[in-house]
Short mmCIF file of C-alpha atoms and ligand atoms in Angstrom, two decimals:
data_model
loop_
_atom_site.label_atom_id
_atom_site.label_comp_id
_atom_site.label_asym_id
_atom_site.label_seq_id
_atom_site.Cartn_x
_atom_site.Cartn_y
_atom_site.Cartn_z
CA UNK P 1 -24.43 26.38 -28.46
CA UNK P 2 -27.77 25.36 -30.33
CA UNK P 3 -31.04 27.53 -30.12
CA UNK P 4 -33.74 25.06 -31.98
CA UNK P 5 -31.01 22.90 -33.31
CA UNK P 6 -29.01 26.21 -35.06
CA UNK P 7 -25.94 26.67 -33.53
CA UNK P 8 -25.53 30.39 -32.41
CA UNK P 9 -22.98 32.61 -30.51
CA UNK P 10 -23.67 35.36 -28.59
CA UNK P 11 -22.18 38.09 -31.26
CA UNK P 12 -21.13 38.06 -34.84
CA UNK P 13 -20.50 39.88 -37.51
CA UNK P 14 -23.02 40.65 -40.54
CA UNK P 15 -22.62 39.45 -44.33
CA UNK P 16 -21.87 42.96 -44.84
CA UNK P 17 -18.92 43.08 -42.53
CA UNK P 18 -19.96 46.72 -41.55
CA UNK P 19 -22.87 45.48 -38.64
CA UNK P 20 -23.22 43.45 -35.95
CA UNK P 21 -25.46 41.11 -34.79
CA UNK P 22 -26.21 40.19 -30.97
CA UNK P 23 -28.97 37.89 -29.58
CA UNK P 24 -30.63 40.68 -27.50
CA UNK P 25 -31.28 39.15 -23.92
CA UNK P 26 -34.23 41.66 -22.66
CA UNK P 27 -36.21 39.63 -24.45
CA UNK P 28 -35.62 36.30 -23.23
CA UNK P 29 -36.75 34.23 -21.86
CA UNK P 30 -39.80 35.25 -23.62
CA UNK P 31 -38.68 35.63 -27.18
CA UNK P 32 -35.52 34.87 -28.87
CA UNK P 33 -34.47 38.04 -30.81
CA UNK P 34 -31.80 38.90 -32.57
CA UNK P 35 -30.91 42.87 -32.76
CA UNK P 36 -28.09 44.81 -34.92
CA UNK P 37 -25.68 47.19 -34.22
CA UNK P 38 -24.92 49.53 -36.43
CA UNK P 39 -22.81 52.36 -35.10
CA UNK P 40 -20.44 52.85 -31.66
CA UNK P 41 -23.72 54.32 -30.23
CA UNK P 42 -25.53 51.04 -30.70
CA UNK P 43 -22.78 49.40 -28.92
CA UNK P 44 -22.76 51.47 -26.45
CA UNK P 45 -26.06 51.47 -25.46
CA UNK P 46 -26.48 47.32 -25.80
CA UNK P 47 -23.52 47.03 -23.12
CA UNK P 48 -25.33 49.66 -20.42
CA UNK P 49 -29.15 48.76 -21.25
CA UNK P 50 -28.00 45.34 -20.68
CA UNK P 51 -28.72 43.63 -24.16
CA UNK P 52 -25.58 42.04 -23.95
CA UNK P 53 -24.19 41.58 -20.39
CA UNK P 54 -21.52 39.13 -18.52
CA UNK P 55 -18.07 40.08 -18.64
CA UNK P 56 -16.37 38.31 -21.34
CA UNK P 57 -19.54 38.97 -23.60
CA UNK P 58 -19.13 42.99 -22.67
CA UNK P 59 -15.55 42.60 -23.99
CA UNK P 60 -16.70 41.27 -27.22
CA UNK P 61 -18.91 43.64 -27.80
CA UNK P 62 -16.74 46.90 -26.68
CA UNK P 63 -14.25 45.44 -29.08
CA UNK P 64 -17.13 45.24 -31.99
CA UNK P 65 -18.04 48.51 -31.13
CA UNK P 66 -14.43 50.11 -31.21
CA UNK P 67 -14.75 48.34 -34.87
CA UNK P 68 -18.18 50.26 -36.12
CA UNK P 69 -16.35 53.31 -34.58
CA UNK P 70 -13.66 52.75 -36.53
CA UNK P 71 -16.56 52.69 -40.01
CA UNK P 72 -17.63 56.01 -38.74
CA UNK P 73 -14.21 57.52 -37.90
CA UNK P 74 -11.30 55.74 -37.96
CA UNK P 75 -8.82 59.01 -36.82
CA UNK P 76 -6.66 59.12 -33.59
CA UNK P 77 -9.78 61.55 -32.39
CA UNK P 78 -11.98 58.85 -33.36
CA UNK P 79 -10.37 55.90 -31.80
CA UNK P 80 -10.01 57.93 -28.39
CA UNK P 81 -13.73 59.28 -28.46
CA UNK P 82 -14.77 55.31 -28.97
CA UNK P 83 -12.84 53.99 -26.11
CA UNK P 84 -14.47 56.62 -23.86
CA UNK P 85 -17.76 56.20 -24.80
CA UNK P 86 -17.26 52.83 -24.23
CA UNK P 87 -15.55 52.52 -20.86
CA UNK P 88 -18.30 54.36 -19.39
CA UNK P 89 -21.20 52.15 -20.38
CA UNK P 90 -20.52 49.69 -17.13
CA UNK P 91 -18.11 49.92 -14.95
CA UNK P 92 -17.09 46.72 -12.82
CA UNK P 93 -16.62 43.87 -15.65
CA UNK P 94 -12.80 44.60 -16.29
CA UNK P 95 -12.72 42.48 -19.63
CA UNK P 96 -14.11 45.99 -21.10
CA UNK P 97 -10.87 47.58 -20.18
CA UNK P 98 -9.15 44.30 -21.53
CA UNK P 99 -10.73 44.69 -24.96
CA UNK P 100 -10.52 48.47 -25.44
CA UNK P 101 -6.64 48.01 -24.68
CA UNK P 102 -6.33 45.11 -27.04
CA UNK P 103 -8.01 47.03 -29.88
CA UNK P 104 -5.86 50.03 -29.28
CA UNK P 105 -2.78 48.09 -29.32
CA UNK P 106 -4.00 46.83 -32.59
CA UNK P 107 -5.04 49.87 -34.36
CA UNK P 108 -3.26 52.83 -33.18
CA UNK P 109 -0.19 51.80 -35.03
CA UNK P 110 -2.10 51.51 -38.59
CA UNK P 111 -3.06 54.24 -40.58
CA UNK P 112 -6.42 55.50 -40.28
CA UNK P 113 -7.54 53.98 -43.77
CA UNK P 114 -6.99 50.25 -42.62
CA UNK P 115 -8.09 50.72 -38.85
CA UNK P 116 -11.92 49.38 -40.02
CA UNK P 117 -10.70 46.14 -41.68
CA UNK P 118 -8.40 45.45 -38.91
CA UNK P 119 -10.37 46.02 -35.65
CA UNK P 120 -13.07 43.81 -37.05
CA UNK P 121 -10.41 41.09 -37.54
CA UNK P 122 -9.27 41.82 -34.28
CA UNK P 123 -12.56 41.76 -32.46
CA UNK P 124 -13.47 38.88 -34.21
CA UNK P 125 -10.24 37.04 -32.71
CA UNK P 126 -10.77 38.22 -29.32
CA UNK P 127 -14.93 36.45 -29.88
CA UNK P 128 -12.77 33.18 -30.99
CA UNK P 129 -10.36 33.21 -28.45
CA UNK P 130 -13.14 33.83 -25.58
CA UNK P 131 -14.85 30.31 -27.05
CA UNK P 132 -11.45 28.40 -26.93
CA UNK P 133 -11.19 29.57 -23.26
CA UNK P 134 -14.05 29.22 -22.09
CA UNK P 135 -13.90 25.32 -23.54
CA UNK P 136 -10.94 25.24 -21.52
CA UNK P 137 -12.67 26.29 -18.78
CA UNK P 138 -14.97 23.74 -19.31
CA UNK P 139 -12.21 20.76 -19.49
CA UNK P 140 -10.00 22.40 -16.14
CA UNK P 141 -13.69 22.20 -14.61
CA UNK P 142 -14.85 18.70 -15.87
CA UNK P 143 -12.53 16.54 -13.43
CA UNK P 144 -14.38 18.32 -10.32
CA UNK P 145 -17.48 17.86 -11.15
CA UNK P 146 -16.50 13.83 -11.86
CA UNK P 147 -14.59 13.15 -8.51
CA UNK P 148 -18.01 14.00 -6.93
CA UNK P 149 -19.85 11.98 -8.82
CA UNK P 150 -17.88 9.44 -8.43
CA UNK P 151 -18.32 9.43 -4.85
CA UNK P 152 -22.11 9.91 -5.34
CA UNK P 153 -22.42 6.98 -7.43
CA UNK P 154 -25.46 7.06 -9.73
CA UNK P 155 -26.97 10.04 -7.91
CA UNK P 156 -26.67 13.37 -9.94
CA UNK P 157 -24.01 16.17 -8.81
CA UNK P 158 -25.86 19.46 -7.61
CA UNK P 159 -23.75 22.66 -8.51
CA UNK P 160 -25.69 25.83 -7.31
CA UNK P 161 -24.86 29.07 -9.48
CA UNK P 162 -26.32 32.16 -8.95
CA UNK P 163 -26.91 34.67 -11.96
CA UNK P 164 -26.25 33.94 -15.36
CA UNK P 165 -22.32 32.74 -16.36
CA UNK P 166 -23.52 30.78 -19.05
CA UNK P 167 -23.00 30.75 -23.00
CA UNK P 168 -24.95 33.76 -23.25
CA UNK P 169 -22.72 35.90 -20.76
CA UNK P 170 -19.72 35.08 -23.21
CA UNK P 171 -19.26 34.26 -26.84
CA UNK P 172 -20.01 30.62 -26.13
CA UNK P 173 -20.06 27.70 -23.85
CA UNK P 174 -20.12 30.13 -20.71
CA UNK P 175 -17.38 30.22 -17.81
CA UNK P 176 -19.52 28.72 -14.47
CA UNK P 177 -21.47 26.26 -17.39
CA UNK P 178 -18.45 25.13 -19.05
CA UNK P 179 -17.59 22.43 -16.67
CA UNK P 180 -21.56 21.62 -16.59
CA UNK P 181 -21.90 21.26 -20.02
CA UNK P 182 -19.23 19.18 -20.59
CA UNK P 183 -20.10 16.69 -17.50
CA UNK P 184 -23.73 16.61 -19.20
CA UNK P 185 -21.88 15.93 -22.86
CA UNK P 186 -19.58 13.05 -20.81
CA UNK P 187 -22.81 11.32 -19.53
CA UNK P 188 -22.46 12.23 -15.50
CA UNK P 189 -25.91 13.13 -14.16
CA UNK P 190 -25.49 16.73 -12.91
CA UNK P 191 -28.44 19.33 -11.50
CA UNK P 192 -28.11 22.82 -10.79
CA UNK P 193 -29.85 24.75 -8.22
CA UNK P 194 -30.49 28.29 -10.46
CA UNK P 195 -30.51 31.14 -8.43
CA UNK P 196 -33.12 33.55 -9.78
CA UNK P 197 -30.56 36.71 -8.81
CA UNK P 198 -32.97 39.15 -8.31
CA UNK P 199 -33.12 42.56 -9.36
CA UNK P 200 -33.17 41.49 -12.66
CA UNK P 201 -33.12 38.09 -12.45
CA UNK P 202 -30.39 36.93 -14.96
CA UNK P 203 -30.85 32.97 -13.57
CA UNK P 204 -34.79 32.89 -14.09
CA UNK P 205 -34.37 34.26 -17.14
CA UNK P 206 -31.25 33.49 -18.65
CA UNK P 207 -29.70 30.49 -16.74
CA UNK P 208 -32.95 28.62 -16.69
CA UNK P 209 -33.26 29.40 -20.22
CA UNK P 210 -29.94 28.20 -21.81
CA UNK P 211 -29.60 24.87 -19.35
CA UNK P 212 -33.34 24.46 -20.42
CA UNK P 213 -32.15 24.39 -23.96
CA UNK P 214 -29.27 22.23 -23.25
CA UNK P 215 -31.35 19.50 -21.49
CA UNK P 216 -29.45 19.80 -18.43
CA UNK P 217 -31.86 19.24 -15.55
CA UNK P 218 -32.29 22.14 -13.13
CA UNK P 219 -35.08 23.84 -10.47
CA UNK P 220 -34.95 27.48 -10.07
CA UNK P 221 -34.61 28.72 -6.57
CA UNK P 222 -35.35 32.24 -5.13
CA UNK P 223 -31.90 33.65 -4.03
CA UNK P 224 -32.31 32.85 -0.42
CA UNK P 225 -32.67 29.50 -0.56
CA UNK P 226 -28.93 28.60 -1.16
CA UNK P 227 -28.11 28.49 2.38
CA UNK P 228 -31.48 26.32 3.47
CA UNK P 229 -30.72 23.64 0.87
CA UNK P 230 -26.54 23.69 1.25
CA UNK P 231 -27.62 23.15 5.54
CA UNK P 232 -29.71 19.78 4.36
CA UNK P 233 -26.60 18.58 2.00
CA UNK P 234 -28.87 19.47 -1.27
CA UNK P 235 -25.54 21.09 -2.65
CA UNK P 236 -22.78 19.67 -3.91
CA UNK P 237 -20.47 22.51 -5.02
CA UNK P 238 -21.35 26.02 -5.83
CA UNK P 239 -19.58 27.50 -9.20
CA UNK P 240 -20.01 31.11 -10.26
CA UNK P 241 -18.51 33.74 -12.81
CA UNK P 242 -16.63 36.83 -11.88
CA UNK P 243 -16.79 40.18 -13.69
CA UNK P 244 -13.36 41.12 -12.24
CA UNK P 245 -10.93 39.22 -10.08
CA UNK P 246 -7.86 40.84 -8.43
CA UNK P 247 -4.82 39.36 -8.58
CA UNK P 248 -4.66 37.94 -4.80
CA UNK P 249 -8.06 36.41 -5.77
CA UNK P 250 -10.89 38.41 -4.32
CA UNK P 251 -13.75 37.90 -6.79
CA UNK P 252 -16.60 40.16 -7.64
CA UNK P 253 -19.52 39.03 -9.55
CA UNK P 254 -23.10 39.54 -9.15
CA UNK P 255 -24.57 40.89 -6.03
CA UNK P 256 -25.71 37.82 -3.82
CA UNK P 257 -22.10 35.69 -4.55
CA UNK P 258 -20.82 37.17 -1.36
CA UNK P 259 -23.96 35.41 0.36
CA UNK P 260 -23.32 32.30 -1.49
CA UNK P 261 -20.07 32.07 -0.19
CA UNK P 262 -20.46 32.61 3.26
CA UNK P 263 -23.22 29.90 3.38
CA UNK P 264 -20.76 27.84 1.93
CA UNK P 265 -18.02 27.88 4.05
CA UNK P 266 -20.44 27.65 6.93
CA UNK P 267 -21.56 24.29 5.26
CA UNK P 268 -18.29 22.41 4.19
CA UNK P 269 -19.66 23.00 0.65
CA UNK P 270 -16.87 24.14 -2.29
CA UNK P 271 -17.47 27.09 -3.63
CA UNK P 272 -15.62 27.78 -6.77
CA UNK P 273 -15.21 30.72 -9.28
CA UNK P 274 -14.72 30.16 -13.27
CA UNK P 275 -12.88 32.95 -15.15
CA UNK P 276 -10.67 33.90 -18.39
CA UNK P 277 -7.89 35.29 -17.63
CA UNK P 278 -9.08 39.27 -19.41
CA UNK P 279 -11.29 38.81 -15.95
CA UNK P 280 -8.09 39.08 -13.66
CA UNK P 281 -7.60 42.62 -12.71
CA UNK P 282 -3.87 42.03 -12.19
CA UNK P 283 -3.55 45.75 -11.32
CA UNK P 284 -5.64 45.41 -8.11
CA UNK P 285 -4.84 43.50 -4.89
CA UNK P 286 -7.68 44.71 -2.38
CA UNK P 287 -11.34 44.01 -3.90
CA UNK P 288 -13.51 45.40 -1.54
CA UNK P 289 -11.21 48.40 -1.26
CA UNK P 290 -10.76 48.65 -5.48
CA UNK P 291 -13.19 46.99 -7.38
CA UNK P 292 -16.04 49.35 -8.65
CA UNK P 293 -19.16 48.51 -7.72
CA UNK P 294 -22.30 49.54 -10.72
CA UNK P 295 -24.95 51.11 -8.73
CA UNK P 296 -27.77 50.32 -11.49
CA UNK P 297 -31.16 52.67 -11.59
CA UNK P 298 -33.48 51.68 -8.32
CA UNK P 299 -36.21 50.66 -11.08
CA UNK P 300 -34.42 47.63 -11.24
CA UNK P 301 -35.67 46.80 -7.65
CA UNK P 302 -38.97 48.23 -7.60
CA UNK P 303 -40.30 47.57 -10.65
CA UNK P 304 -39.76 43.45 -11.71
CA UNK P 305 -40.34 42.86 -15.76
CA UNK P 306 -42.36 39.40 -16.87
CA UNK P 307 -44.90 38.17 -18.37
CA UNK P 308 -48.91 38.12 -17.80
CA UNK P 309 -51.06 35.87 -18.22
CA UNK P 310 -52.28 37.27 -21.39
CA UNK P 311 -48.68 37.06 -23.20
CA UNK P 312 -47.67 40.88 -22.61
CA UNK P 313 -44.41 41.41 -21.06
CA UNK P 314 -43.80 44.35 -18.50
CA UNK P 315 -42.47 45.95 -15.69
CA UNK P 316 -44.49 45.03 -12.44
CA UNK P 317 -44.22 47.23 -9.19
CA UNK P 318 -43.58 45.06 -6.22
CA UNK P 319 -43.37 47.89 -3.52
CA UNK P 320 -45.60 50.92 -2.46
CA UNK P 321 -45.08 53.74 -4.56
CA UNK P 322 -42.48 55.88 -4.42
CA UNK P 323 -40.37 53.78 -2.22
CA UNK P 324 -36.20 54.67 -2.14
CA UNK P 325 -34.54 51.53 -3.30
CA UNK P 326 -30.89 51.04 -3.64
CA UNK P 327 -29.52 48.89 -6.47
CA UNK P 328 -25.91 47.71 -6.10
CA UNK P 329 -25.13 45.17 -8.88
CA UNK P 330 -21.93 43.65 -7.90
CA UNK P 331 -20.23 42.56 -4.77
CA UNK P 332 -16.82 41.65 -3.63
CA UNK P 333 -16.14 37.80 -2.33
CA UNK P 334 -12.88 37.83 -0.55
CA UNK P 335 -10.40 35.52 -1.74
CA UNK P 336 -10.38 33.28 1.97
CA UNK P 337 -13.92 32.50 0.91
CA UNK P 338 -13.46 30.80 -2.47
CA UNK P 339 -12.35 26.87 -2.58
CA UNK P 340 -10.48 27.70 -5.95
CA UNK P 341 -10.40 29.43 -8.77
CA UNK P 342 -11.43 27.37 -12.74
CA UNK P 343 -9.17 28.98 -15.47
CA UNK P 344 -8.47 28.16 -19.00
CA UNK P 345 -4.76 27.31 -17.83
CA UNK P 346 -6.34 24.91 -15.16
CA UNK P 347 -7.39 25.49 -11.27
CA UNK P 348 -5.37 26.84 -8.78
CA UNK P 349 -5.66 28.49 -5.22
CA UNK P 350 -7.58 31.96 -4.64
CA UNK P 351 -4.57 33.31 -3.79
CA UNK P 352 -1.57 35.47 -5.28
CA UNK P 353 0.59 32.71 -5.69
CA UNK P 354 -1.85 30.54 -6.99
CA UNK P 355 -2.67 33.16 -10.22
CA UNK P 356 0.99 34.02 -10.53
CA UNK P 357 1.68 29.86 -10.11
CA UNK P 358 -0.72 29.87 -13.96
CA UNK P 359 0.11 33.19 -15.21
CA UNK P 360 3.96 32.88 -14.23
CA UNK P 361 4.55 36.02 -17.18
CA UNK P 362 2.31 38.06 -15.44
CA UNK P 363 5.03 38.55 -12.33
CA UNK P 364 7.58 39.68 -15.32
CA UNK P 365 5.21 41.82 -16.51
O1 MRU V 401 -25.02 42.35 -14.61
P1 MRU V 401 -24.57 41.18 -15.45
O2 MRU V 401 -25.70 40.33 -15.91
O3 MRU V 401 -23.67 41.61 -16.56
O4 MRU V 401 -23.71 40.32 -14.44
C1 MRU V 401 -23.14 39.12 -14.89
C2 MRU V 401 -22.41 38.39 -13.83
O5 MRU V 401 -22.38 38.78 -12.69
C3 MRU V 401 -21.66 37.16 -14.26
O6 MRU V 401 -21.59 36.23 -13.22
C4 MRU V 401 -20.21 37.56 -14.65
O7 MRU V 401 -20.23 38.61 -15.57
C5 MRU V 401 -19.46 36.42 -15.22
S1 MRU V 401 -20.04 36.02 -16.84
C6 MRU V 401 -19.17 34.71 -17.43
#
């Protein structure tokens, strides 16, 4: 997508071939920065301090960062110590998993002297084949978004998300966006309702931000205001991203979705869920029994970052001192609740058969 008319991803490599360079999202919406990684430790640390974050984009970058191990110490040693500094940087987004398995599959084979070249080539594929999904994404999306319109006439579709599945929570085009961008790029007149997604406010910051780019008209809502506007028929569909879905179709994403959905069914309102397929945990039936949940530092929740009026940006306390806070980041939407699920291989129930009726070699597998 296009920041000031340059076309940008998410992650790339350097000239050099030996870095790595991320658009480093604590700073937006306030600045648009660009930081380097240099070494498995800076990957590691821009996954879990969050300047990179959304599941497909956290695969990317663990697979980039199994690659600047792999400059620093491309052994057997090396390649295991990478993958488990990596898997513990966050724990619910299961693309992580995806991508160190993928690289390991890759490299473990090769001798030690040409695991560098080849896990950059590798990550670099898995960055270009989360762009060609998520497109796909976009096009399975497209055709829901245009049956309401069509019954709305000239009035614009609303589509309420909540957090930030957008371009910059992948390599490009986002999951939950895709089908937005594309109805904006076909000419339908769409609007989304942004939830802010407090603690740290991924919508306000990052949603608003890249649809505010994009020209696509929005208004940024405080996270409990989903249910007030889908009561007066304000919302047309909700779509949201998923950091790992199970392979019966329980989804979790960002903490708040559950909410979402309930409000939804109460209302009559669809309430769908885009994903790539490295986002299907096909190893796990039960979400709210199995998925992990990220319990995040309770700074999050007392302290809120933004900017002052005189242009500094910081952390501002919202509660009395030394108040306990509890931070869970994710939470588990059971598949009954979700209209259907967006994939790259098209849309299909929330339901076992419905994932195994796309991914039919995943029930050989
Ligand atoms: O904590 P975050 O910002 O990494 O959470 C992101 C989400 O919950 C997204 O909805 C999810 O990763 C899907 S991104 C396409």
């Amino acid at each position: 997508m296009r920041v000031d008319g340059v076309p940008y991803r998410t992650i790339w490599p350097a000239e050099d071939g030996r870095r790595v360079r991320v658009i480093d999202q604590r700073a937006l919406p306030h600045a648009f920065r660009i930081a380097e990684l240099a070494s498995l430790a800076d990957a590691a640390e821009a996954i879990a301090d969050m300047w990179v974050r959304g599941a497909p984009l956290i695969g990317a970058t663990a697979a980039y960062g199994v690659a600047l191990a792999m400059v620093e110490d491309p052994s057997d040693a090396g390649l295991a110590r990478a993958e488990d500094r990596l898997r513990r940087t966050r724990p619910t987004a299961v693309n992580l998993r995806w991508a160190l398995e993928a690289m390991r599959a890759a490299l473990a084979p090769l001798r030690p002297e040409r695991r560098a070249a080849a896990a950059f080539a590798r990550a670099a594929a898995i960055a270009d084949e989360d762009v060609a999904i998520n497109r796909a994404i976009g096009a399975a999306g497209l055709p829901l978004i245009a049956a309401i319109a069509a019954r709305k006439r000239d009035a614009p579709v609303n589509v309420l998300t909540h957090c930030n599945a957008g371009w910059l929570a992948t390599v490009d085009w986002g999951t939950a966006t895709a089908p937005i961008y594309r109805a904006a790029e076909a000419g339908i007149a769409v609007h989304v309702w942004v939830d802010e997604t407090r603690p740290r406010n991924q919508g306000a910051a990052l949603t608003a931000w890249e649809l505010g780019r994009h020209g696509v008209p929005q208004t940024l809502i405080v996270d409990n205001a989903g249910g007030h506007l889908m009561q007066r028929g304000a919302v047309d569909m909700v779509i949201v991203g998923t950091d790992r879905t199970t392979a019966r179709g329980d989804v979790a994403n960002k903490i708040g979705t559950y909410l979402k959905a309930l409000a939804a069914r109460d209302c009559g309102v669809p309430f769908y869920v885009a994903l790539p397929s490295p986002t299907i945990d096909w190893s796990l039936q039960d979400g709210l029994r199995d998925v992990p949940i990220e319990e995040r530092d309770p700074a999050e929740v007392t302290d809120v970052l933004g900017r002052a009026p005189d242009g500094r940006v910081g952390p501002v306390r919202v509660c009395p001192d030394a108040t306990p806070a509890a931070n869970p980041a994710f939470d588990v939407t059971p598949a009954r609740l979700v209209t259907a699920l967006i994939t790259e291989r098209g849309v299909c129930p929330a339901s076992a058969e419905g994932l195994a009726g796309l991914f039919p070699e995943r029930l050989r597998a």
